[in-house]
């Protein structure tokens, strides 16, 4: 156990009771839009994203570089630049609307209830502050610990993330640690106050596989211990395959497919998701096997293509795709959402539909009950 | 008491600011803001300007002093009499005078003082006329001269007349070039932090019983003029000394301040401001140019710009009222004539072009800018140079200049200025010359010799009038006016310009920026 | 010898503190976040609004420079013409900014004075940049003995009481505009040397420099093609601040009588005259106008520098 | 650490040595010589030769240098040719003045610039920031010789809060001393405020864009705490470097203020000494200033290591 | 499964017979900071044949980058030699080395920082030509165009822009283009894809394969993604804490790793497949400090099969089967031949 006082009822949660029903999702994001005003135009980095995360669950978010994964997680947190940002939509966290909160209230949520592991441990740790203090400051702030108690807790935290001789390490500066250690310190900071939800933004990029495995295992263990929910942001499908309960695939600021992990891998609907999976080199393939890259480039988020945003790169593109924007909808299992006019069935696109109505699909004998997504 | 009443009272009694004859009060500390520091307290190795005398008048007493009527009066000495041809002077000292260290002022110490003064590179030159000083008896010395020197007593009212104790002489000989000042004066040396302050405290055993009135006197050198004024106004000092005529106009008529100035001083030789021309350097070697420059100065406009109209047009060394005053025939403003002279010169030798040098001082740079403008108007080409003091002096000594701003000649007696005007001290450009202007005029030389060796006062007066007139003809100096020394005191300082000499005569109160502090007292 | 190399960071590849200047550290991070840009980016960059203030500032600097250049052609009275009939008059139609204590037209003096101030300001910094900057560039890149020697030299100059040197040199050499500019320029060499060297040092071991070396580029080529373009923005921004500093410095020298020979007006010596001879109380305009002109120029120069840096700076505008 | 100190000491000696030679050469190359000042109008060829011999100035330069430097090493800086005050004493009385001026002006500069920068950096280019920028540049455009008389007119003459001129040493009277230092200190402070403010502000703006600031925000820390504990320290490098150079320049570089306020600091003394060609005083002060400068840089370098642990000594 | 290596990939057919292009012998690279010395690379030897791709893998911080930089002489070797086409690069004079530069090129780990942010793409790519003064301006421009096109960058829109306006993947391609402009015979790629998402990664790997096929390029490919390395390499070298621990044909190595560290590496690879079950315990423990590496075998502190001998004796690199070298006292190949893994299930 990390910290005896962790959990509900600690000092930090007093101001922030969980007002939602335990059966309700912990996090509900609805129509979240985040755009940046730049001199070139408005960058629609996150475009009408809706998602939910249940208590104790892991949501994997995957997508190409620049698809808006980081902006999404920062937008959920509310950690966006002060200027030239447009954000709309709602983020309900434990029954509270984070978008409607005053900064002072948000500060009580941040770190204590909702925390974030930043993409780059190199830059996210303050280079001139000892790691000990970087951990203890939130303990002291949210849990009102005194210095001694906080230090002891920080040592425990470091030990639990697998840092050897934490008593000494606590006095180290970030530059004195290896990349893997820094990453773990970041995790320790994020977990310090036993938050209900951790947004882990590519926690393992740049680490080699052995260290990566260690870190992911650690996260999973803590999740179990604390019934903590995690949003695992990554572009590595290999990482989410075994770690996430659900997976959301992002493309050009939107969620284009969302399903429980197994379902997604087994019955990929979106050609984009498929293409992502196909471009991964497989160990089972012999050396020199040609990879199946996605042709073209990700779209310009200032002037996104009309119709389906993936249409310019989609191998199965049809006229309709270029004209109309496919809504997020379900087919087959109700928890498998996708945004495609001609979703894949067993790896081949379903036939064109002249009606413009969502195609009804039958997969794996699932009932034929396609539902239009509640999106706008 | 408010200053207005005290000033008014003073006026009722004497009619002169800074001189009070009321009932003196004892005690108090006077703080005086002066313009620069003394370079040291040992007469043989320092040269004293007004500040030097301000300080020296506290610690030491001179052998002689100038009285308000212009006569030279004994101070430390009781009497001084010459032999028939003025080559031996016998001086009797006042009895019972003690130095601050308790030693007595006697003939031996006076002789030793003069030995030291004569041996000095600095003061030796001023005492060139002196063969030696011999002890006659314990209180009598003889000054044996190389040549007749009639105004010797006036010479002893200068730096070479201030007597220091044997201990200082010994200390100096022993290698201490900065010996603690020990004199016979009204105040005892207390502390000196160069460029910060000099403090002296009342000498309880002062031989002039009853004096001084003040317990302590402190001098604070404040080099910047406006800051010095501000310090007076903010109460940081009680009295300031200044050469800027603006001070006079600024404070005159202000009831809470008393102002004295040297503009009406007619005694001896006043401190003169002038442009010195190098008579051996082109184009100044041509009299026409010197004349043109003199005629080219629009003096009324100049006086209005600088001295707020206070300084009367100056035509020579002596102001009206001085016994030496005469009409010199010094050229007046005549631009047409000036232009004609320059034109004539230009036709012969080309446009007269020269440097006008000055030290880096705000007022003087303004002066030179005005002169430049006036002289360019008559056809000269004038370049302004701002040079720092040391180099400027060096340049003038070796004649490496054409025109330069200068202030000089303050003396209790004109004879003291002999070396500056004598033909014997002229040297070509490049060689050291004490006659900086390098003006060789035999008539001046003759008059100067008469001035120092004649015992007939009317001959002497005629001689210096001659000098004055010849200078107006030769034009080595273009007179800009007298240096307008002034002192401004707040209402508490009393009698800073009024001093009574030991013989009972009133002394010359405010003498070119310095005064005696013996009889200053403070009100309230 | 003092050597910034001692201050290198160990590990972690973060920018070196002594070598830091605003705007370099997070370039890499930013790039990761940058989306495929629109094709017309370069024009867009050029169109990035610099703000009204920038244009006002540029306008002011331009006006000052222009007036200074064409001063002779303007219907201005001779700046040294003394009119004793009009001493210390306030602003009027005849004298737009009034006259000084010698009856000289202040507007004319300030416009002619701008010449001196601008020549000294830009000239001195130009000299400092040309010599100090170049040496700094090479020294920072090459390191080694050359760097140690140049550093020691700069250190000696910096530690030497500047005022003594200036007094000595002015006394020795004279006070023409060119000489004053050179003297001040020489004094700025070590300062600019150190600034440029620091940022050159920051780039000396960058990957792109190493890459250029693997391509077979010579050191000279690397210094001028790879390092210089990166140092220029910092150097320009700092140089502009230095120009401001030098203009003020000229004023201080004028106060000490060590600047250009009178009566040539410079802002510095007009200000200096404005504070002496009791002018501060009798005619505050003498001080006020040049101080105002100088203040606006400094402000403008800095504002321009600031905005230009923002524009050159890769990182700005992200957050 | 010891090795580092030794190395630094070595640097100090080398730099001091080079500076001593330069200073020596420079003062001896100045036109004119002390005899002009000492002898003044009594400067005759004879007197001058005697005096030069007395002062030892007739010897070849290298001998003079050797004599001087060997005296320096035995702790004797000589005495002024003019006032005969010992150079050691001039420095001992003058140095504290410079030091105090530097302390007062820099403390005030930091006290104004730092909070101002911390305040405006969070929202750059807002009205407050523009006002602060304009204000600080206004200060930059006003050299000390303009500020000093204005301050004196207001605070000394009109309000009588502070003395117009003068200096009392701290040991004589601490209260008066501090009272005396305020106006001159403030007159020197203006330019520093502008430079420090600009530097810190721009560094803070960069720092605030760093990820670790967002990270700190994500912990729920207050803005104030983030500014003070996370943003400030990593943003102080340019500030410290500039302060190092600036303070170095103020060492004996405060002539104008010392002249205006009638203070016998090193800045005033060295200029007066130059004007009087008082060689030993110039040389002594310049040497001390150079050493102080090296020590100052040492302190700045040390502060770098304190502020940023990544910077190592050696 | 002993015996000759499995059929090499399509492009490695002649590698074994091809002449040696690069020969590294006893390479040691030390970093010094103060009194401390870090041996980032300690005594490694290997060779690369013409036309071959050698993969270099290992834990983060084990010295891969340092090795790569030492190969192109931007990191001076403390001892040992790097022979390139028979020349000892370390002994060449500055001038001679500069001449060799064009033939051996490196793509740096961080593509963005290896491009000068202030220069235009066109100039950056043309730099090798400009340095050597090859061709006229027009010829150069034409070459730049065709090279940019071949790395998949549109020369018309991209040429005038600066590196920071490109994504990491594009920067990577630009730096590849620059390296290839010099027409090298050998290319060192340092983690060219680690920061890229899978789709960009695939594009780049394909590009390299094309180039190799087209120009017969010899490569050293450094990465930590084993699947990627396997995909591109003919042979793979595994490093651990500055030492080479295993070197084999890539298919051979992946099929049956002989070193426990290699085995652990393989086991940690996350399979993009939720059904996949890992058979091995992941590696635990922190990488020991290179400041004072463990005695004997450097991996012993984390090795599940550690024995007493491992602490006392340093295992030499020796052959366990033809072309398969390993530095282990108890190589897995001999102790228990690893059963062939079930082929990973694909979707
Ligand atoms: N402050 C900002 N101003 C303008 N555009 C921004 C800003 N931050 C992010 N963007 C843009 O938003 C888009 C999404 O970026 P984001 O960082 O979320 O991508 P990502 O999916 O996390 O990619 P990666 O895998 O590289 O981390 C990008 O096009 C980026 O350029
Ligand atoms: N400049 C340097 N100074 C001191 N030590 C260094 C330096 N560069 C690298 N090292 C050390 O050398 C070792 C090897 O570093 P190297 O960069 O070669 O590792 P790598 O295998 O490329 O790792 P990664 O996978 O993280 O890129 C590490 O321990 C590192 O800390
Ligand atoms: Mg991201
Ligand atoms: Mg590496």
PDB file of N, CA and C in Angstrom, chain C residues 17-18 20-22, chain D residues 195-196 199-200 202-203 234-244 304:
ATOM      1  N   UNK C  17      22.745  26.641 -18.607  1.00  0.00           N
ATOM      2  CA  UNK C  17      22.270  27.875 -18.009  1.00  0.00           C
ATOM      3  C   UNK C  17      22.976  29.119 -18.550  1.00  0.00           C
ATOM      4  N   UNK C  18      24.305  29.094 -18.565  1.00  0.00           N
ATOM      5  CA  UNK C  18      24.964  30.323 -19.018  1.00  0.00           C
ATOM      6  C   UNK C  18      24.706  30.568 -20.481  1.00  0.00           C
ATOM      7  N   UNK C  20      21.926  29.921 -21.915  1.00  0.00           N
ATOM      8  CA  UNK C  20      20.512  30.032 -22.210  1.00  0.00           C
ATOM      9  C   UNK C  20      20.185  31.422 -22.651  1.00  0.00           C
ATOM     10  N   UNK C  21      19.276  31.503 -23.518  1.00  0.00           N
ATOM     11  CA  UNK C  21      18.689  32.782 -23.814  1.00  0.00           C
ATOM     12  C   UNK C  21      17.261  32.430 -24.047  1.00  0.00           C
ATOM     13  N   UNK C  22      16.416  33.390 -23.864  1.00  0.00           N
ATOM     14  CA  UNK C  22      15.004  33.051 -23.946  1.00  0.00           C
ATOM     15  C   UNK C  22      14.702  32.417 -25.286  1.00  0.00           C
TER      16      UNK C  22
ATOM     17  N   UNK D 195      16.987  46.941 -16.868  1.00  0.00           N
ATOM     18  CA  UNK D 195      17.651  45.774 -17.439  1.00  0.00           C
ATOM     19  C   UNK D 195      17.191  44.499 -16.748  1.00  0.00           C
ATOM     20  N   UNK D 196      17.171  44.525 -15.436  1.00  0.00           N
ATOM     21  CA  UNK D 196      16.784  43.311 -14.705  1.00  0.00           C
ATOM     22  C   UNK D 196      15.350  42.926 -15.011  1.00  0.00           C
ATOM     23  N   UNK D 199      15.118  41.355 -18.489  1.00  0.00           N
ATOM     24  CA  UNK D 199      15.718  40.018 -18.571  1.00  0.00           C
ATOM     25  C   UNK D 199      14.879  38.989 -17.843  1.00  0.00           C
ATOM     26  N   UNK D 200      14.522  39.319 -16.621  1.00  0.00           N
ATOM     27  CA  UNK D 200      13.776  38.345 -15.830  1.00  0.00           C
ATOM     28  C   UNK D 200      12.422  38.075 -16.480  1.00  0.00           C
ATOM     29  N   UNK D 202      11.575  38.230 -19.616  1.00  0.00           N
ATOM     30  CA  UNK D 202      11.587  37.383 -20.801  1.00  0.00           C
ATOM     31  C   UNK D 202      11.976  35.954 -20.444  1.00  0.00           C
ATOM     32  N   UNK D 203      12.864  35.805 -19.464  1.00  0.00           N
ATOM     33  CA  UNK D 203      13.190  34.435 -19.047  1.00  0.00           C
ATOM     34  C   UNK D 203      12.000  33.759 -18.393  1.00  0.00           C
ATOM     35  N   UNK D 234      14.561  28.796 -12.025  1.00  0.00           N
ATOM     36  CA  UNK D 234      15.194  28.495 -13.316  1.00  0.00           C
ATOM     37  C   UNK D 234      15.246  29.701 -14.254  1.00  0.00           C
ATOM     38  N   UNK D 235      14.650  30.812 -13.868  1.00  0.00           N
ATOM     39  CA  UNK D 235      14.631  31.962 -14.773  1.00  0.00           C
ATOM     40  C   UNK D 235      15.658  33.017 -14.396  1.00  0.00           C
ATOM     41  N   UNK D 236      16.510  32.685 -13.458  1.00  0.00           N
ATOM     42  CA  UNK D 236      17.357  33.752 -12.921  1.00  0.00           C
ATOM     43  C   UNK D 236      18.752  33.810 -13.529  1.00  0.00           C
ATOM     44  N   UNK D 237      19.012  32.985 -14.528  1.00  0.00           N
ATOM     45  CA  UNK D 237      20.394  32.944 -15.015  1.00  0.00           C
ATOM     46  C   UNK D 237      20.833  34.226 -15.700  1.00  0.00           C
ATOM     47  N   UNK D 238      20.036  34.673 -16.639  1.00  0.00           N
ATOM     48  CA  UNK D 238      20.418  35.917 -17.321  1.00  0.00           C
ATOM     49  C   UNK D 238      20.491  37.036 -16.301  1.00  0.00           C
ATOM     50  N   UNK D 239      19.549  37.011 -15.399  1.00  0.00           N
ATOM     51  CA  UNK D 239      19.504  38.044 -14.367  1.00  0.00           C
ATOM     52  C   UNK D 239      20.811  38.062 -13.592  1.00  0.00           C
ATOM     53  N   UNK D 240      21.243  36.889 -13.177  1.00  0.00           N
ATOM     54  CA  UNK D 240      22.469  36.842 -12.374  1.00  0.00           C
ATOM     55  C   UNK D 240      23.683  37.230 -13.205  1.00  0.00           C
ATOM     56  N   UNK D 241      23.701  36.745 -14.440  1.00  0.00           N
ATOM     57  CA  UNK D 241      24.846  37.094 -15.284  1.00  0.00           C
ATOM     58  C   UNK D 241      24.886  38.598 -15.498  1.00  0.00           C
ATOM     59  N   UNK D 242      23.726  39.186 -15.779  1.00  0.00           N
ATOM     60  CA  UNK D 242      23.686  40.630 -16.008  1.00  0.00           C
ATOM     61  C   UNK D 242      24.057  41.376 -14.736  1.00  0.00           C
ATOM     62  N   UNK D 243      23.532  40.884 -13.617  1.00  0.00           N
ATOM     63  CA  UNK D 243      23.856  41.552 -12.354  1.00  0.00           C
ATOM     64  C   UNK D 243      25.360  41.490 -12.109  1.00  0.00           C
ATOM     65  N   UNK D 244      25.960  40.372 -12.464  1.00  0.00           N
ATOM     66  CA  UNK D 244      27.400  40.244 -12.276  1.00  0.00           C
ATOM     67  C   UNK D 244      28.157  41.295 -13.059  1.00  0.00           C
ATOM     68  N   UNK D 304      25.263  30.350  -9.612  1.00  0.00           N
ATOM     69  CA  UNK D 304      24.733  29.499 -10.672  1.00  0.00           C
ATOM     70  C   UNK D 304      24.590  28.072 -10.169  1.00  0.00           C
TER      71      UNK D 304
END
